[in-house]
Tab-separated table of N, CA and C in Angstrom:
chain	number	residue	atom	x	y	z
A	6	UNK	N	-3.699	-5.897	25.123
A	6	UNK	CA	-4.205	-7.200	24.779
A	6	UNK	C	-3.246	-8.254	25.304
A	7	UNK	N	-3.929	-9.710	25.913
A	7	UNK	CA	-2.869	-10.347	26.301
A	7	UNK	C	-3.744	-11.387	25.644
A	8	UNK	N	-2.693	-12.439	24.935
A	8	UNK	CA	-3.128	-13.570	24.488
A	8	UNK	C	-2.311	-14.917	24.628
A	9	UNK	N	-3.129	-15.854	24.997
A	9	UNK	CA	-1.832	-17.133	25.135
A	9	UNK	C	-2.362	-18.277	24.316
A	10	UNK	N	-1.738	-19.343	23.600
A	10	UNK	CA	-1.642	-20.223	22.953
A	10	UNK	C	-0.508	-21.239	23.278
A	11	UNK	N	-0.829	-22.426	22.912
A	11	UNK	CA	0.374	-23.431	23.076
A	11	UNK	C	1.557	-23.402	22.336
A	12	UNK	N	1.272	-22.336	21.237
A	12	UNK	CA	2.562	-22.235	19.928
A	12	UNK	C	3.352	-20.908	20.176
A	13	UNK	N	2.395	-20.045	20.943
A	13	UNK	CA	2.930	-18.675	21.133
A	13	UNK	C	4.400	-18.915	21.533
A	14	UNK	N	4.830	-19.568	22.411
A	14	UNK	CA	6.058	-19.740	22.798
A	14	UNK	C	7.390	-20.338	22.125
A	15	UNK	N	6.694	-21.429	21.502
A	15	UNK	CA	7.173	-22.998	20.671
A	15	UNK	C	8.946	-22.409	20.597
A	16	UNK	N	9.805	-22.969	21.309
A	16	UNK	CA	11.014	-22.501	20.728
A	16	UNK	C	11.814	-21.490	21.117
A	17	UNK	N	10.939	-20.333	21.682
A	17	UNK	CA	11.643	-18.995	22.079
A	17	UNK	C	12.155	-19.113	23.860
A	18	UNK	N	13.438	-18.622	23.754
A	18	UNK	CA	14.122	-18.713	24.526
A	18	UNK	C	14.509	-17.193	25.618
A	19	UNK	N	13.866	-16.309	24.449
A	19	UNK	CA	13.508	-14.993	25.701
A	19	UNK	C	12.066	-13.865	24.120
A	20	UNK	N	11.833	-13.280	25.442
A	20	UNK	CA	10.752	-12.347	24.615
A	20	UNK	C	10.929	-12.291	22.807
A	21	UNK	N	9.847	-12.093	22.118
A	21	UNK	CA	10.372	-11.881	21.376
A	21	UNK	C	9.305	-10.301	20.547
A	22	UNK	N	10.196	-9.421	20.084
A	22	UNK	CA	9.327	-8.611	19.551
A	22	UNK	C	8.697	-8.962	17.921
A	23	UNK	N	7.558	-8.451	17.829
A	23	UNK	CA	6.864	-8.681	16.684
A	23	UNK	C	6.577	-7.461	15.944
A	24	UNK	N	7.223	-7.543	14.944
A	24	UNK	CA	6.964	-6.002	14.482
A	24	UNK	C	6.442	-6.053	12.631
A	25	UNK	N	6.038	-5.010	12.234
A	25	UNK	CA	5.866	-4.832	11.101
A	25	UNK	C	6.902	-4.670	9.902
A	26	UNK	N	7.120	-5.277	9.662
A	26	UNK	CA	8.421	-5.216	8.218
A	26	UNK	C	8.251	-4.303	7.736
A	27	UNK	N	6.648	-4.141	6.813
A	27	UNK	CA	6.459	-3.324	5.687
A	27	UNK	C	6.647	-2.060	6.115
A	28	UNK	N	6.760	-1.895	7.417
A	28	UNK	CA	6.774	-0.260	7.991
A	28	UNK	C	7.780	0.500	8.264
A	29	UNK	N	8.279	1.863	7.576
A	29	UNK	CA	9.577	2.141	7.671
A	29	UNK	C	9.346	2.700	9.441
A	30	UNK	N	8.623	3.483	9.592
A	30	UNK	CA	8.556	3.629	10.880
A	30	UNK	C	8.617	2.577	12.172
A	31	UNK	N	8.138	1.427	11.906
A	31	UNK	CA	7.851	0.710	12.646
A	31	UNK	C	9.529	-0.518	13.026
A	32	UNK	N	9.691	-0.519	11.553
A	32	UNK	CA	11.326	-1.170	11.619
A	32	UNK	C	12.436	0.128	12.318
A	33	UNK	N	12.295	1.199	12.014
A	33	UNK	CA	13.421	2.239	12.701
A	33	UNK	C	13.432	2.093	13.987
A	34	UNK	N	11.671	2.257	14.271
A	34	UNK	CA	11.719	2.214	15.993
A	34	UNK	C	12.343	0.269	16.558
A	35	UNK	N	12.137	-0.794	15.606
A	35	UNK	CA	12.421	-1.834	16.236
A	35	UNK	C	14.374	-1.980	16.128
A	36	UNK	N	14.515	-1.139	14.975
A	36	UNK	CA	16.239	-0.916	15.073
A	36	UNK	C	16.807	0.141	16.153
A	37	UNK	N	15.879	0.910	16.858
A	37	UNK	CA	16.230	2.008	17.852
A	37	UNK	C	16.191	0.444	19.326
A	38	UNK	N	15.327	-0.184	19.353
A	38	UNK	CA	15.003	-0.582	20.568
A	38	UNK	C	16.102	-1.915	20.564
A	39	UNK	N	16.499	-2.503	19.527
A	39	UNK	CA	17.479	-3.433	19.321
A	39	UNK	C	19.210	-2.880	20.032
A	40	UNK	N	19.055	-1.504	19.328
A	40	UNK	CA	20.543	-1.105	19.786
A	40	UNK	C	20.410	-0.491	21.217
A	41	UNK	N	19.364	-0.752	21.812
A	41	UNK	CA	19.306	-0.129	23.575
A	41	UNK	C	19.322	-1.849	24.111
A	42	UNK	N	18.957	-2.995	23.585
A	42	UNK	CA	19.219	-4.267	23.978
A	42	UNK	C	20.303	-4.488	23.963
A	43	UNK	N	21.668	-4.002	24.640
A	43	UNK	CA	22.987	-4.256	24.957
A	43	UNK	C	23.290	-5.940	25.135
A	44	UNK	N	22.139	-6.228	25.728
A	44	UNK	CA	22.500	-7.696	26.241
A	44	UNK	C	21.777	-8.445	25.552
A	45	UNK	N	21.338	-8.524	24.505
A	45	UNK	CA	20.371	-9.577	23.450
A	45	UNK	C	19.661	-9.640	24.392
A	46	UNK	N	18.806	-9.416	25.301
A	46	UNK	CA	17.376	-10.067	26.352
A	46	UNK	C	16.075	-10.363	25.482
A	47	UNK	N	16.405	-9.812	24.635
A	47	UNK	CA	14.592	-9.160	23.236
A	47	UNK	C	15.249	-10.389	22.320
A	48	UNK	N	14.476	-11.031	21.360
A	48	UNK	CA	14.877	-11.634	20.178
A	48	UNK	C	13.694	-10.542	19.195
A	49	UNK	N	14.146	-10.124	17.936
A	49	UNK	CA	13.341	-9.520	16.966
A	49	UNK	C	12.835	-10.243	15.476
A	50	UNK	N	11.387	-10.430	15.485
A	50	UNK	CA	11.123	-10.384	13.996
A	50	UNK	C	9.929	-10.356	13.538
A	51	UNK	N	10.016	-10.005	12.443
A	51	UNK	CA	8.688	-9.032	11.798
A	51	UNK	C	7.864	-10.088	11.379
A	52	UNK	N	6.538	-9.380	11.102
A	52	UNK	CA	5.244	-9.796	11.433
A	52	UNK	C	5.195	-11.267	9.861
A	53	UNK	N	5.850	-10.691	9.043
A	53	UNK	CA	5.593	-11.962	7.483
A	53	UNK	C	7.404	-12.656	7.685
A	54	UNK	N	7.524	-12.852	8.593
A	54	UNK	CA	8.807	-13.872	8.829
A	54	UNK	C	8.489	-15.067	9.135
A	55	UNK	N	9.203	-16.303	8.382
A	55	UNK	CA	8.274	-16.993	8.720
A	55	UNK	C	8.619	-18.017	9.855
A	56	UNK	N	9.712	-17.807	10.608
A	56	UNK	CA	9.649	-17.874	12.173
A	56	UNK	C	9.009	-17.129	12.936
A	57	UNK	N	8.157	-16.073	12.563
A	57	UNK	CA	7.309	-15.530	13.460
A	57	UNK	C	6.011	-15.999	13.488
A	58	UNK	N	5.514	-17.129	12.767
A	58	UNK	CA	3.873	-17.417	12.702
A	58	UNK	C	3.858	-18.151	13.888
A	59	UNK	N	4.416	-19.317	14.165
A	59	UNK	CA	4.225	-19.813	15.656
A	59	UNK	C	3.715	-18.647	16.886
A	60	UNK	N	4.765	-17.444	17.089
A	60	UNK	CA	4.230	-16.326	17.893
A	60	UNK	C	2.802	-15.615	17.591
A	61	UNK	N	2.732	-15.665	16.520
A	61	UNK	CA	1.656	-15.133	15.787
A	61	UNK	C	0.529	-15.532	16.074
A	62	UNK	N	0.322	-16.726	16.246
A	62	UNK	CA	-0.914	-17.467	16.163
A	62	UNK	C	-1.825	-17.493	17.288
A	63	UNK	N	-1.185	-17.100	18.841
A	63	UNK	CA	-1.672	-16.327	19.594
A	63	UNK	C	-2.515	-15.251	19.448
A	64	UNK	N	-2.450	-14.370	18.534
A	64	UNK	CA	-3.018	-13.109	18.381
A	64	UNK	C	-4.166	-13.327	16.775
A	65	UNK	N	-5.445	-12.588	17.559
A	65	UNK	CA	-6.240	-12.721	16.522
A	65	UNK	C	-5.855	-12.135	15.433
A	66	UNK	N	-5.940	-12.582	14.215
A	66	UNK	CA	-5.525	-12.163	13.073
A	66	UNK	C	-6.286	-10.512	12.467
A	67	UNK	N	-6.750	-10.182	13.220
A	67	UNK	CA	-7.625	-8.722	12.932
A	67	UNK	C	-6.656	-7.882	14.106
A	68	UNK	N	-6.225	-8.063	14.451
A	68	UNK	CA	-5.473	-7.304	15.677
A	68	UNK	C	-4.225	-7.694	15.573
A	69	UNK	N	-3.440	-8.483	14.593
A	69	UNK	CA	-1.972	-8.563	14.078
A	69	UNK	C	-1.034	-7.601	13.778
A	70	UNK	N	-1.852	-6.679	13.033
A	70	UNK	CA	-0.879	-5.717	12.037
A	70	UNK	C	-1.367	-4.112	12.702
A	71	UNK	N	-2.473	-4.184	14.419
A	71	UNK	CA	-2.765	-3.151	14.607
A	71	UNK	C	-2.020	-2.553	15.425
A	72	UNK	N	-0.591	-3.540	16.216
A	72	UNK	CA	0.205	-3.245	17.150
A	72	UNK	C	1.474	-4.425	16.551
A	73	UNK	N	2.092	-3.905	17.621
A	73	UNK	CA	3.485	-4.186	17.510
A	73	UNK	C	3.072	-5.290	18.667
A	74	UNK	N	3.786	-6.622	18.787
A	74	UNK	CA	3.427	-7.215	19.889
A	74	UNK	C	5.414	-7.923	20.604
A	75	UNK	N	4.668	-8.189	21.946
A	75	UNK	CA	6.094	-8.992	22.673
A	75	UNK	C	5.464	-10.286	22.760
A	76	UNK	N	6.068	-11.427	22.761
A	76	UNK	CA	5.434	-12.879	22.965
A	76	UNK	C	6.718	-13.007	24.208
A	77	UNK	N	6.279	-13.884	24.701
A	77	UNK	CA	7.134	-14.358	26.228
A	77	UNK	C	7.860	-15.909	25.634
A	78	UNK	N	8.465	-16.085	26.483
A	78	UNK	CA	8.725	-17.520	26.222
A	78	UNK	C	7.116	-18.353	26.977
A	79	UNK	N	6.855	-17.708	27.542
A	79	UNK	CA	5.668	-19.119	28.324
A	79	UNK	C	4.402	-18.905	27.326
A	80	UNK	N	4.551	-18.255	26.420
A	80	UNK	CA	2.934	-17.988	25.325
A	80	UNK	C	2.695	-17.460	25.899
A	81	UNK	N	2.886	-16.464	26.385
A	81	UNK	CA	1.774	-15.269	26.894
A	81	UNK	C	2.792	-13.941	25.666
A	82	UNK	N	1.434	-13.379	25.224
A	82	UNK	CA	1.723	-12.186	24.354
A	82	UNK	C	1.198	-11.020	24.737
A	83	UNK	N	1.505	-9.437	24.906
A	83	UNK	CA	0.857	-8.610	24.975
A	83	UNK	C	1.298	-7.583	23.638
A	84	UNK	N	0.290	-6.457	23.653
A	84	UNK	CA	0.622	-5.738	22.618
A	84	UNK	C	0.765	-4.147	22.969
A	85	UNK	N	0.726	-3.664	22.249
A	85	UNK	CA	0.827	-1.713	22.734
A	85	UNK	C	0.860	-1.421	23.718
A	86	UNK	N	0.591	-0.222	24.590
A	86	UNK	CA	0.996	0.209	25.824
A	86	UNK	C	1.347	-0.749	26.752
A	87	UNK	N	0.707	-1.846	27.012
A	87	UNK	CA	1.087	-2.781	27.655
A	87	UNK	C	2.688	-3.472	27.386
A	88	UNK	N	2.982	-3.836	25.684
A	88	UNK	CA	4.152	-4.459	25.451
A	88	UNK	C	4.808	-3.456	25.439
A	89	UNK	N	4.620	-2.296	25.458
A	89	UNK	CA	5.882	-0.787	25.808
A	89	UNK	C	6.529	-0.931	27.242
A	90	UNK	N	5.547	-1.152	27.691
A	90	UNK	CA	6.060	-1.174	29.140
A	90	UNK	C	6.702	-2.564	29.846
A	91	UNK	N	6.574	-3.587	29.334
A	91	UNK	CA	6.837	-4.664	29.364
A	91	UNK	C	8.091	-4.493	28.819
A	92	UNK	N	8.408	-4.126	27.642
A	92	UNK	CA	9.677	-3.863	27.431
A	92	UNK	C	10.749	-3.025	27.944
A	93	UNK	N	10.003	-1.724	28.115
A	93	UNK	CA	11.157	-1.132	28.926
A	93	UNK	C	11.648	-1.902	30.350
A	94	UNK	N	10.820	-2.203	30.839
A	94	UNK	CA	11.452	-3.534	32.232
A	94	UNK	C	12.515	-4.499	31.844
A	95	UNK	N	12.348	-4.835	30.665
A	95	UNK	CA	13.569	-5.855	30.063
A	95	UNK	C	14.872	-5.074	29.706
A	96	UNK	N	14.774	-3.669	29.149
A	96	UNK	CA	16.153	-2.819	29.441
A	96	UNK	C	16.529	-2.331	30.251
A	97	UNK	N	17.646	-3.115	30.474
A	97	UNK	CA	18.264	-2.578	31.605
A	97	UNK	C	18.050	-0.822	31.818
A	98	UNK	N	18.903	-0.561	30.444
A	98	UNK	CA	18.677	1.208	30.745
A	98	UNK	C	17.565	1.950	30.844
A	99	UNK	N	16.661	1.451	30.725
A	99	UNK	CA	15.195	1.688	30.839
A	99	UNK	C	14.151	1.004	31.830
A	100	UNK	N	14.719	-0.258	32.519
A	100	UNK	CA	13.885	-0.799	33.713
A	100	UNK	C	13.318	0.359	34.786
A	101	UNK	N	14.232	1.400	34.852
A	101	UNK	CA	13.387	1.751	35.660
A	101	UNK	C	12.249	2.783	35.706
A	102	UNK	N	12.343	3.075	34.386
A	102	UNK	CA	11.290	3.952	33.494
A	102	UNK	C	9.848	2.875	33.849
A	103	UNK	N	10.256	1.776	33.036
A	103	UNK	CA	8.865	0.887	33.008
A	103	UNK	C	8.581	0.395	34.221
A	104	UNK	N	8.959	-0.004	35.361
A	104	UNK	CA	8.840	-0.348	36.810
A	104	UNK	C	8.299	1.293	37.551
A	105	UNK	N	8.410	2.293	37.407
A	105	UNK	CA	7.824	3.437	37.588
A	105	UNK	C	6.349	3.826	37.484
A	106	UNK	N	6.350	3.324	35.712
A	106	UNK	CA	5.224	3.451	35.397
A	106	UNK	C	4.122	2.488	35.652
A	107	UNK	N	4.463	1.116	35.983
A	107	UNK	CA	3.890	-0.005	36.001
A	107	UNK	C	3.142	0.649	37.916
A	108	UNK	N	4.399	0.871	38.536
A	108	UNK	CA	4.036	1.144	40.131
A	108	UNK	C	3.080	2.321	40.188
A	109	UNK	N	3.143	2.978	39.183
A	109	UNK	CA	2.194	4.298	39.607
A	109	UNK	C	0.725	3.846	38.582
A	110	UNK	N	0.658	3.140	38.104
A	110	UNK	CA	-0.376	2.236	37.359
A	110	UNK	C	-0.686	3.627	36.346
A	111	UNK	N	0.317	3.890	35.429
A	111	UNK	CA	0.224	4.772	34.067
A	111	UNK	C	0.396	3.876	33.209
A	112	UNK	N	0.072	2.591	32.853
A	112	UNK	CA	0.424	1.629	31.620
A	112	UNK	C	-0.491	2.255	30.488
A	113	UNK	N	-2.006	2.526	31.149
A	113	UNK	CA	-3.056	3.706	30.493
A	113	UNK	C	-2.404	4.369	29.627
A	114	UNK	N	-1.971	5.170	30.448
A	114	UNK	CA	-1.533	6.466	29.786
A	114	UNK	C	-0.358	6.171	28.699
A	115	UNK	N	0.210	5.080	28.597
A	115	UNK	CA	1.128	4.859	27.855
A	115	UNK	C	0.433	4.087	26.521
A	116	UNK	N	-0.647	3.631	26.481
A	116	UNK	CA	-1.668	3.137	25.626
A	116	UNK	C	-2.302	3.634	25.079
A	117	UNK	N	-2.431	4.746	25.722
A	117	UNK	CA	-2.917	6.288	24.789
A	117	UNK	C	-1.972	6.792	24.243
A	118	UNK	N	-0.965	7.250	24.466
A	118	UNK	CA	-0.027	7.637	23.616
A	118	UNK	C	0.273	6.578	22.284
A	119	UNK	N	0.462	5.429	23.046
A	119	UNK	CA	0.976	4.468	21.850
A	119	UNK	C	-0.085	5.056	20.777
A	120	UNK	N	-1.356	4.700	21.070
A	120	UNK	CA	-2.635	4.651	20.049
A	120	UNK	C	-2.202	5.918	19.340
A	121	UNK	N	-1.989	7.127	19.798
A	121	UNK	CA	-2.035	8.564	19.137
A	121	UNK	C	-0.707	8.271	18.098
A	122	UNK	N	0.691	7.787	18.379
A	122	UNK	CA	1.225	7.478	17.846
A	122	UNK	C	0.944	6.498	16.362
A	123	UNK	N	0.853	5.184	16.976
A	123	UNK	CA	0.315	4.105	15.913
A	123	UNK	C	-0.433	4.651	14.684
A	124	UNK	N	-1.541	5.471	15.542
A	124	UNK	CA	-2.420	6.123	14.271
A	124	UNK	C	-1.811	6.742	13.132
A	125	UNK	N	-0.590	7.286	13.623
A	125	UNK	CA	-0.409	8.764	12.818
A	125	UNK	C	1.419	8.059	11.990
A	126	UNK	N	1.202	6.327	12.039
A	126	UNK	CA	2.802	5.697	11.643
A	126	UNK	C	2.947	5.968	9.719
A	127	UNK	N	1.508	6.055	8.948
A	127	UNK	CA	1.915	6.356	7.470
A	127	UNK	C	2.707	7.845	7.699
A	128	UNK	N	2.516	8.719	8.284
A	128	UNK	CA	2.658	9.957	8.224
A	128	UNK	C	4.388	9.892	8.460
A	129	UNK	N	4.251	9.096	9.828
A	129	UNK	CA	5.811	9.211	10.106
A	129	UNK	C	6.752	8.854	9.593
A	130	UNK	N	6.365	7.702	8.844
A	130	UNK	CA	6.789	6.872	7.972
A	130	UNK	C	8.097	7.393	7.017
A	131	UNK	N	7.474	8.520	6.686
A	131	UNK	CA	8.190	9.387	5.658
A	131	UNK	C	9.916	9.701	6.180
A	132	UNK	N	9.628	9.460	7.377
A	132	UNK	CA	10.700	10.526	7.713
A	132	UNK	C	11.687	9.020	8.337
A	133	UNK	N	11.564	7.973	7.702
A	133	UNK	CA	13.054	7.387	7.736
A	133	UNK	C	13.063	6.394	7.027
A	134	UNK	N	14.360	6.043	7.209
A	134	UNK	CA	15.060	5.215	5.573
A	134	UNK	C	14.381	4.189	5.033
A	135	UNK	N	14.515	2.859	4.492
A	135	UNK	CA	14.047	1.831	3.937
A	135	UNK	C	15.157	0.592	4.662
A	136	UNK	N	15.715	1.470	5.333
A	136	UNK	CA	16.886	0.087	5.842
A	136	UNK	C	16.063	-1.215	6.649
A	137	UNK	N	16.207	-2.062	6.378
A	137	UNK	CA	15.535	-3.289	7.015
A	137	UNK	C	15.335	-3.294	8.924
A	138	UNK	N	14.870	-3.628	9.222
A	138	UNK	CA	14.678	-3.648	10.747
A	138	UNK	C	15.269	-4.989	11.244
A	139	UNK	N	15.729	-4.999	12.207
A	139	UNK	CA	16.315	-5.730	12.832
A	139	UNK	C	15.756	-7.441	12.855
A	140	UNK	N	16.452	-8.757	13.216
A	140	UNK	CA	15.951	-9.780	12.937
A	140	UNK	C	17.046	-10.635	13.863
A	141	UNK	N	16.456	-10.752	15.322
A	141	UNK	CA	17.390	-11.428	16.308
A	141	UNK	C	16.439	-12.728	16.367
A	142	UNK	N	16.488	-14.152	16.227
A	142	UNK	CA	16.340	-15.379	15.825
A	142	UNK	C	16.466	-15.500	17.759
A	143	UNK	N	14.600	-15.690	18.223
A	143	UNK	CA	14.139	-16.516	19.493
A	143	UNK	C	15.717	-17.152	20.271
């Protein structure tokens, strides 16, 4: 999904990820992808923060809480397989994972996985802590 708005951006000074708070799974993986951001490039924060509604408002509110999303600085937002891959291009240690996949046009295939994943996040859920997820300020 790609969505743009005049607020999507308002303020942000590099990508920013949008993630689910309430989700232990969903905060582990945004605290896994924070500590591979060596160089702050990502800013992080979850979906009921309330510096995140400006980003937010881009994205239809029925399709908020069904992905994890990246907002750009220019308002442009994408979400799942698409913002996977979008992100790995922004890590360094991983650019060339996502520039691979982008060149061999598998973003697909990475959208399917996401989905098989996403589906199955109460389940995974279980299996890590309650520690808060990360919160890097646009």
């Amino acid at each position: 999904m790609v969505a743009a708005g005049p607020a999507a951006g308002a303020g942000a000074h590099r990508p920013v990820v949008l993630y689910n708070g309430n989700c232990p799974f969903c905060r582990a993986t945004a605290r896994l992808v924070a500590r591979l951001d060596r160089g702050g490039r990502v800013a992080f924060l979850p979906f009921d923060d309330p510096e995140a509604e400006p980003f937010m408002q881009s994205i239809a509110p029925d399709e908020r809480e069904t992905s994890w999303h990246l907002a750009g600085a220019g308002g442009r937002s994408v979400s799942a397989g698409v913002a996977t891959v979008e992100l790995l291009i922004l890590l360094p240690s991983l650019a060339w994972l996502g520039k691979t996949i982008r060149a061999l046009r598998l973003t697909w295939l990475v959208g399917v996985l996401y989905r098989f994943v996403a589906g199955r996040r109460s389940q995974l859920s279980r299996f890590f802590s309650t520690a808060p997820g990360p919160r890097r300020f646009p």
